[in-house]
């Protein structure tokens, strides 16, 4: 079974396409966790306990773990999520010359899927693509305000660059393990891309804190029912205070998002 088969099973089991983003920003963790050995791990464990029944996947962003304690926290987090039966997508946005990417691809020894950057071309992500049982989500049309600066540049064929990325990803999808990252903040682009590549599942970030379009995320993000709609801060920092109940607030937020998205499935 490949990543997207596992994801389909998980979506069916939880009746959810929610990706819970584990962006465990050390500066936003409740004070009472800061004296723990690994505060980010302590935080994530409680978030996972509170949200896993609503989570089709967990998506830690590597940026929040890139120090010694961070990597230990991330490894514990991934193992714990797996213990709950939840796939883990590492949002790392990696790629480099092939020799270097071969090392980056070791990240997939722990995680089930990864986000990658396509702008160095196929060889720069080939070591990820070759991991047939792992998912590879390629940045296509990102959710940030500057996403259009390069991604929407018109090529000599008249198509925007992000459409060329999507077309290439369709070609590179030899093992059925490729998806695209397309932000919920660009519903028109989501719609065009779904028409262009009907078989590629999307990871759709940008609902929640970034104010993206949840209906479009679901309508166009899923390929034959498979895809992920991510919220990070809107779930894990849903608790407004610094109190003990931060995990309860996260569980409620994950359930609310699941129900909201399910209206459109
Ligand atoms: O286009 C993109 C690609 C990745 N992201 C990442 O998703 C989460 C979104 O967090 P929120 O708190 O829900 O805004 C975060 O890890 C981003 O780096 C994205 O937002 N857009």
mmCIF file of C-alpha atoms and ligand atoms in Angstrom:
data_model
loop_
_atom_site.group_PDB
_atom_site.id
_atom_site.type_symbol
_atom_site.label_atom_id
_atom_site.label_comp_id
_atom_site.label_asym_id
_atom_site.label_seq_id
_atom_site.Cartn_x
_atom_site.Cartn_y
_atom_site.Cartn_z
ATOM 1 C CA UNK A 1 0.000 0.000 0.000
ATOM 2 C CA UNK A 2 1.225 3.479 -0.812
ATOM 3 C CA UNK A 3 0.775 6.717 1.100
ATOM 4 C CA UNK A 4 -2.391 7.741 -0.697
ATOM 5 C CA UNK A 5 -4.019 4.324 -0.107
ATOM 6 C CA UNK A 6 -3.251 4.687 3.591
ATOM 7 C CA UNK A 7 -4.559 8.239 3.544
ATOM 8 C CA UNK A 8 -7.790 7.114 1.882
ATOM 9 C CA UNK A 9 -8.273 4.524 4.642
ATOM 10 C CA UNK A 10 -7.580 7.122 7.298
ATOM 11 C CA UNK A 11 -10.026 9.608 5.729
ATOM 12 C CA UNK A 12 -12.696 6.921 5.681
ATOM 13 C CA UNK A 13 -11.978 5.794 9.251
ATOM 14 C CA UNK A 14 -12.157 9.326 10.685
ATOM 15 C CA UNK A 15 -14.630 10.770 8.185
ATOM 16 C CA UNK A 16 -12.215 13.682 8.011
ATOM 17 C CA UNK A 17 -9.884 15.425 5.570
ATOM 18 C CA UNK A 18 -8.394 17.631 8.276
ATOM 19 C CA UNK A 19 -4.633 17.894 8.521
ATOM 20 C CA UNK A 20 -3.720 19.153 11.981
ATOM 21 C CA UNK A 21 -0.630 21.305 11.641
ATOM 22 C CA UNK A 22 1.818 20.743 14.480
ATOM 23 C CA UNK A 23 3.632 24.082 14.307
ATOM 24 C CA UNK A 24 4.761 23.915 17.922
ATOM 25 C CA UNK A 25 6.136 27.428 18.172
ATOM 26 C CA UNK A 26 8.147 27.463 21.416
ATOM 27 C CA UNK A 27 7.225 31.123 21.939
ATOM 28 C CA UNK A 28 3.517 30.284 22.000
ATOM 29 C CA UNK A 29 3.507 27.210 24.209
ATOM 30 C CA UNK A 30 1.674 27.433 27.541
ATOM 31 C CA UNK A 31 4.085 28.545 30.293
ATOM 32 C CA UNK A 32 3.375 25.478 32.401
ATOM 33 C CA UNK A 33 4.984 23.257 29.730
ATOM 34 C CA UNK A 34 8.230 25.202 29.475
ATOM 35 C CA UNK A 35 9.950 23.421 32.371
ATOM 36 C CA UNK A 36 9.419 19.998 30.754
ATOM 37 C CA UNK A 37 12.419 18.186 29.278
ATOM 38 C CA UNK A 38 11.032 18.599 25.734
ATOM 39 C CA UNK A 39 8.268 21.224 25.840
ATOM 40 C CA UNK A 40 7.320 20.849 22.167
ATOM 41 C CA UNK A 41 6.933 17.114 22.563
ATOM 42 C CA UNK A 42 4.880 17.576 25.755
ATOM 43 C CA UNK A 43 2.654 20.026 23.865
ATOM 44 C CA UNK A 44 2.286 17.836 20.795
ATOM 45 C CA UNK A 45 1.465 14.737 22.815
ATOM 46 C CA UNK A 46 -1.507 16.487 24.383
ATOM 47 C CA UNK A 47 -2.558 17.997 21.054
ATOM 48 C CA UNK A 48 -2.394 14.561 19.421
ATOM 49 C CA UNK A 49 -4.409 12.989 22.245
ATOM 50 C CA UNK A 50 -7.059 15.688 21.877
ATOM 51 C CA UNK A 51 -7.292 15.837 18.083
ATOM 52 C CA UNK A 52 -6.342 12.462 16.620
ATOM 53 C CA UNK A 53 -9.903 11.208 16.210
ATOM 54 C CA UNK A 54 -10.570 14.171 13.882
ATOM 55 C CA UNK A 55 -7.227 14.072 12.081
ATOM 56 C CA UNK A 56 -6.679 12.486 8.683
ATOM 57 C CA UNK A 57 -3.027 13.450 9.131
ATOM 58 C CA UNK A 58 -0.684 15.459 11.293
ATOM 59 C CA UNK A 59 1.563 17.981 9.576
ATOM 60 C CA UNK A 60 4.521 19.188 11.632
ATOM 61 C CA UNK A 61 6.390 21.999 9.920
ATOM 62 C CA UNK A 62 10.144 21.356 10.165
ATOM 63 C CA UNK A 63 10.815 25.064 10.784
ATOM 64 C CA UNK A 64 9.570 24.674 14.346
ATOM 65 C CA UNK A 65 11.944 21.788 15.143
ATOM 66 C CA UNK A 66 15.287 22.664 13.575
ATOM 67 C CA UNK A 67 17.463 22.511 16.691
ATOM 68 C CA UNK A 68 18.721 19.627 18.790
ATOM 69 C CA UNK A 69 15.767 19.366 21.178
ATOM 70 C CA UNK A 70 13.463 20.099 18.281
ATOM 71 C CA UNK A 71 14.525 17.060 16.283
ATOM 72 C CA UNK A 72 14.127 14.867 19.364
ATOM 73 C CA UNK A 73 10.678 16.351 19.910
ATOM 74 C CA UNK A 74 9.768 15.755 16.291
ATOM 75 C CA UNK A 75 10.868 12.128 16.368
ATOM 76 C CA UNK A 76 8.815 11.474 19.526
ATOM 77 C CA UNK A 77 5.861 13.280 17.961
ATOM 78 C CA UNK A 78 5.954 11.212 14.765
ATOM 79 C CA UNK A 79 6.227 7.931 16.666
ATOM 80 C CA UNK A 80 3.337 8.911 18.940
ATOM 81 C CA UNK A 81 1.123 9.912 16.001
ATOM 82 C CA UNK A 82 1.890 6.593 14.356
ATOM 83 C CA UNK A 83 0.925 4.838 17.586
ATOM 84 C CA UNK A 84 -2.504 6.464 17.196
ATOM 85 C CA UNK A 85 -2.680 5.267 13.586
ATOM 86 C CA UNK A 86 -2.317 8.728 12.052
ATOM 87 C CA UNK A 87 -0.055 9.381 9.044
ATOM 88 C CA UNK A 88 2.495 12.182 9.371
ATOM 89 C CA UNK A 89 3.298 14.640 6.603
ATOM 90 C CA UNK A 90 6.513 16.562 7.278
ATOM 91 C CA UNK A 91 6.241 20.060 5.848
ATOM 92 C CA UNK A 92 9.918 20.564 5.038
ATOM 93 C CA UNK A 93 9.836 22.083 1.523
ATOM 94 C CA UNK A 94 13.177 20.474 0.669
ATOM 95 C CA UNK A 95 15.114 19.911 -2.559
ATOM 96 C CA UNK A 96 18.710 20.354 -3.682
ATOM 97 C CA UNK A 97 21.173 18.805 -6.096
ATOM 98 C CA UNK A 98 20.578 15.057 -6.210
ATOM 99 C CA UNK A 99 23.481 14.118 -3.980
ATOM 100 C CA UNK A 100 22.176 16.380 -1.218
ATOM 101 C CA UNK A 101 18.531 15.449 -1.691
ATOM 102 C CA UNK A 102 19.485 11.815 -1.182
ATOM 103 C CA UNK A 103 20.322 12.840 2.394
ATOM 104 C CA UNK A 104 17.160 14.937 2.747
ATOM 105 C CA UNK A 105 15.174 11.885 1.672
ATOM 106 C CA UNK A 106 16.258 10.174 4.906
ATOM 107 C CA UNK A 107 13.585 12.369 6.523
ATOM 108 C CA UNK A 108 11.139 9.894 5.021
ATOM 109 C CA UNK A 109 12.534 7.104 7.200
ATOM 110 C CA UNK A 110 10.329 8.553 9.950
ATOM 111 C CA UNK A 111 7.615 10.559 8.161
ATOM 112 C CA UNK A 112 5.042 9.162 5.707
ATOM 113 C CA UNK A 113 5.067 12.121 3.336
ATOM 114 C CA UNK A 114 6.937 15.347 2.758
ATOM 115 C CA UNK A 115 6.549 18.699 1.020
ATOM 116 C CA UNK A 116 9.188 19.526 -1.586
ATOM 117 C CA UNK A 117 10.207 22.512 -3.679
ATOM 118 C CA UNK A 118 10.182 21.910 -7.465
ATOM 119 C CA UNK A 119 12.268 24.854 -8.617
ATOM 120 C CA UNK A 120 15.526 22.952 -9.066
ATOM 121 C CA UNK A 121 13.845 20.461 -11.370
ATOM 122 C CA UNK A 122 13.130 16.755 -11.394
ATOM 123 C CA UNK A 123 16.543 15.466 -10.338
ATOM 124 C CA UNK A 124 16.369 17.648 -7.239
ATOM 125 C CA UNK A 125 13.317 15.771 -5.953
ATOM 126 C CA UNK A 126 13.928 12.354 -7.537
ATOM 127 C CA UNK A 127 15.187 10.751 -4.289
ATOM 128 C CA UNK A 128 11.812 11.630 -2.743
ATOM 129 C CA UNK A 129 9.817 10.453 -5.778
ATOM 130 C CA UNK A 130 11.699 7.142 -5.701
ATOM 131 C CA UNK A 131 10.362 6.357 -2.218
ATOM 132 C CA UNK A 132 7.328 4.653 -3.745
ATOM 133 C CA UNK A 133 5.507 4.070 -0.476
ATOM 134 C CA UNK A 134 5.868 7.693 0.660
ATOM 135 C CA UNK A 135 3.848 10.762 -0.332
ATOM 136 C CA UNK A 136 5.515 13.732 -2.039
ATOM 137 C CA UNK A 137 3.591 17.021 -2.074
ATOM 138 C CA UNK A 138 5.146 19.496 -4.501
ATOM 139 C CA UNK A 139 4.740 23.250 -3.938
ATOM 140 C CA UNK A 140 2.579 24.473 -6.796
ATOM 141 C CA UNK A 141 0.555 27.576 -5.886
ATOM 142 C CA UNK A 142 1.291 28.536 -2.315
ATOM 143 C CA UNK A 143 -1.050 30.363 0.040
ATOM 144 C CA UNK A 144 1.172 33.324 0.978
ATOM 145 C CA UNK A 145 0.520 36.827 -0.419
ATOM 146 C CA UNK A 146 3.736 36.688 -2.501
ATOM 147 C CA UNK A 147 2.923 33.259 -3.924
ATOM 148 C CA UNK A 148 1.995 34.874 -7.239
ATOM 149 C CA UNK A 149 5.303 36.753 -7.608
ATOM 150 C CA UNK A 150 6.989 33.813 -9.331
ATOM 151 C CA UNK A 151 4.365 31.071 -9.467
ATOM 152 C CA UNK A 152 1.948 33.121 -11.592
ATOM 153 C CA UNK A 153 4.556 34.408 -14.055
ATOM 154 C CA UNK A 154 3.377 33.767 -17.573
ATOM 155 C CA UNK A 155 5.541 31.461 -19.661
ATOM 156 C CA UNK A 156 6.058 31.851 -23.419
ATOM 157 C CA UNK A 157 3.247 29.325 -23.905
ATOM 158 C CA UNK A 158 0.886 31.691 -22.083
ATOM 159 C CA UNK A 159 0.426 29.366 -19.107
ATOM 160 C CA UNK A 160 1.385 30.475 -15.608
ATOM 161 C CA UNK A 161 4.410 28.781 -14.088
ATOM 162 C CA UNK A 162 2.315 26.985 -11.453
ATOM 163 C CA UNK A 163 0.366 25.219 -14.218
ATOM 164 C CA UNK A 164 3.644 23.992 -15.718
ATOM 165 C CA UNK A 165 4.627 22.687 -12.294
ATOM 166 C CA UNK A 166 1.328 20.795 -12.114
ATOM 167 C CA UNK A 167 1.824 19.338 -15.597
ATOM 168 C CA UNK A 168 5.338 18.195 -14.725
ATOM 169 C CA UNK A 169 4.135 16.639 -11.484
ATOM 170 C CA UNK A 170 1.572 14.644 -13.451
ATOM 171 C CA UNK A 171 4.479 13.274 -15.542
ATOM 172 C CA UNK A 172 6.662 12.653 -12.492
ATOM 173 C CA UNK A 173 3.898 10.693 -10.766
ATOM 174 C CA UNK A 174 5.160 7.306 -11.974
ATOM 175 C CA UNK A 175 4.533 5.637 -8.622
ATOM 176 C CA UNK A 176 1.210 7.295 -7.788
ATOM 177 C CA UNK A 177 2.824 9.064 -4.830
ATOM 178 C CA UNK A 178 2.723 12.720 -5.921
ATOM 179 C CA UNK A 179 0.390 15.457 -4.718
ATOM 180 C CA UNK A 180 0.402 19.247 -4.992
ATOM 181 C CA UNK A 181 0.418 22.025 -2.418
ATOM 182 C CA UNK A 182 -2.233 24.548 -3.426
ATOM 183 C CA UNK A 183 -3.362 27.244 -1.009
ATOM 184 C CA UNK A 184 -6.969 27.838 -0.002
ATOM 185 C CA UNK A 185 -6.322 31.563 -0.442
ATOM 186 C CA UNK A 186 -6.486 31.111 -4.243
ATOM 187 C CA UNK A 187 -9.832 29.460 -4.985
ATOM 188 C CA UNK A 188 -9.636 30.242 -8.734
ATOM 189 C CA UNK A 189 -6.217 28.612 -9.007
ATOM 190 C CA UNK A 190 -7.496 25.642 -7.015
ATOM 191 C CA UNK A 191 -10.347 25.209 -9.467
ATOM 192 C CA UNK A 192 -8.124 25.497 -12.564
ATOM 193 C CA UNK A 193 -5.587 23.075 -11.164
ATOM 194 C CA UNK A 194 -8.229 20.503 -10.258
ATOM 195 C CA UNK A 195 -9.428 20.609 -13.884
ATOM 196 C CA UNK A 196 -5.878 20.312 -15.152
ATOM 197 C CA UNK A 197 -4.722 17.429 -12.950
ATOM 198 C CA UNK A 198 -7.858 15.577 -11.837
ATOM 199 C CA UNK A 199 -5.926 12.658 -10.337
ATOM 200 C CA UNK A 200 -3.439 14.458 -8.091
ATOM 201 C CA UNK A 201 -4.465 14.892 -4.434
ATOM 202 C CA UNK A 202 -3.818 18.345 -3.007
ATOM 203 C CA UNK A 203 -2.573 19.483 0.369
ATOM 204 C CA UNK A 204 -4.522 22.698 0.876
ATOM 205 C CA UNK A 205 -3.115 24.993 3.589
ATOM 206 C CA UNK A 206 -4.454 28.438 4.380
ATOM 207 C CA UNK A 207 -7.861 27.849 5.958
ATOM 208 C CA UNK A 208 -8.081 29.168 9.505
ATOM 209 C CA UNK A 209 -5.446 31.758 10.409
ATOM 210 C CA UNK A 210 -4.846 32.769 6.766
ATOM 211 C CA UNK A 211 -8.555 33.151 6.006
ATOM 212 C CA UNK A 212 -8.666 30.877 2.931
ATOM 213 C CA UNK A 213 -11.778 29.467 1.286
ATOM 214 C CA UNK A 214 -12.776 26.236 3.071
ATOM 215 C CA UNK A 215 -15.464 25.334 0.536
ATOM 216 C CA UNK A 216 -13.065 25.611 -2.417
ATOM 217 C CA UNK A 217 -10.424 23.719 -0.440
ATOM 218 C CA UNK A 218 -12.727 20.722 -0.223
ATOM 219 C CA UNK A 219 -14.447 21.033 -3.587
ATOM 220 C CA UNK A 220 -11.183 21.249 -5.523
ATOM 221 C CA UNK A 221 -8.603 19.843 -3.105
ATOM 222 C CA UNK A 222 -9.768 16.261 -3.197
ATOM 223 C CA UNK A 223 -9.011 13.796 -6.003
ATOM 224 C CA UNK A 224 -11.573 11.003 -5.853
ATOM 225 C CA UNK A 225 -12.112 11.878 -2.190
ATOM 226 C CA UNK A 226 -8.436 11.977 -1.234
ATOM 227 C CA UNK A 227 -6.606 15.113 -0.137
ATOM 228 C CA UNK A 228 -5.890 17.172 2.968
ATOM 229 C CA UNK A 229 -7.047 20.551 4.201
ATOM 230 C CA UNK A 230 -4.629 21.887 6.798
ATOM 231 C CA UNK A 231 -5.046 24.230 9.715
ATOM 232 C CA UNK A 232 -2.193 24.751 12.162
ATOM 233 C CA UNK A 233 -2.519 27.797 14.455
ATOM 234 C CA UNK A 234 -6.313 27.750 14.179
ATOM 235 C CA UNK A 235 -6.334 24.355 15.878
ATOM 236 C CA UNK A 236 -3.303 24.022 18.125
ATOM 237 C CA UNK A 237 -3.519 27.562 19.528
ATOM 238 C CA UNK A 238 -7.316 27.682 19.644
ATOM 239 C CA UNK A 239 -7.185 28.083 23.448
ATOM 240 C CA UNK A 240 -7.180 31.816 24.084
ATOM 241 C CA UNK A 241 -5.532 31.636 27.474
ATOM 242 C CA UNK A 242 -2.361 30.012 28.673
ATOM 243 C CA UNK A 243 -4.269 27.505 30.781
ATOM 244 C CA UNK A 244 -4.336 23.782 31.355
ATOM 245 C CA UNK A 245 -7.157 23.251 28.870
ATOM 246 C CA UNK A 246 -5.283 24.199 25.694
ATOM 247 C CA UNK A 247 -5.680 20.653 24.421
ATOM 248 C CA UNK A 248 -9.429 20.631 24.952
ATOM 249 C CA UNK A 249 -9.724 23.820 22.882
ATOM 250 C CA UNK A 250 -7.627 22.214 20.143
ATOM 251 C CA UNK A 251 -9.827 19.116 20.104
ATOM 252 C CA UNK A 252 -12.929 21.256 19.759
ATOM 253 C CA UNK A 253 -11.351 23.314 16.977
ATOM 254 C CA UNK A 254 -10.327 20.181 15.050
ATOM 255 C CA UNK A 255 -13.834 18.774 15.359
ATOM 256 C CA UNK A 256 -15.371 22.084 14.263
ATOM 257 C CA UNK A 257 -13.144 22.210 11.182
ATOM 258 C CA UNK A 258 -13.907 18.580 10.341
ATOM 259 C CA UNK A 259 -17.642 19.249 10.492
ATOM 260 C CA UNK A 260 -17.323 22.444 8.483
ATOM 261 C CA UNK A 261 -15.304 20.758 5.750
ATOM 262 C CA UNK A 262 -17.624 17.753 5.692
ATOM 263 C CA UNK A 263 -20.494 20.029 4.657
ATOM 264 C CA UNK A 264 -18.756 20.327 1.295
ATOM 265 C CA UNK A 265 -17.608 16.740 0.730
HETATM 266 O O1 LIG B 1 1.435 27.368 0.616
HETATM 267 C C1 LIG B 1 1.673 27.027 1.773
HETATM 268 C C2 LIG B 1 2.498 25.969 2.082
HETATM 269 C C3 LIG B 1 2.669 25.613 3.387
HETATM 270 N N1 LIG B 1 2.037 26.285 4.382
HETATM 271 C C4 LIG B 1 2.247 25.832 5.764
HETATM 272 O O2 LIG B 1 0.997 25.355 6.290
HETATM 273 C C5 LIG B 1 0.859 25.779 7.638
HETATM 274 C C6 LIG B 1 -0.275 26.780 7.745
HETATM 275 O O3 LIG B 1 -0.393 27.254 9.068
HETATM 276 P P1 LIG B 1 -1.661 28.110 9.576
HETATM 277 O O4 LIG B 1 -1.330 28.384 11.010
HETATM 278 O O5 LIG B 1 -2.880 27.249 9.404
HETATM 279 O O6 LIG B 1 -1.730 29.342 8.753
HETATM 280 C C7 LIG B 1 2.208 26.358 8.038
HETATM 281 O O7 LIG B 1 3.032 25.318 8.510
HETATM 282 C C8 LIG B 1 2.734 26.886 6.735
HETATM 283 O O8 LIG B 1 4.148 26.984 6.717
HETATM 284 C C9 LIG B 1 1.215 27.322 4.079
HETATM 285 O O9 LIG B 1 0.609 27.985 4.965
HETATM 286 N N2 LIG B 1 1.045 27.673 2.775
#
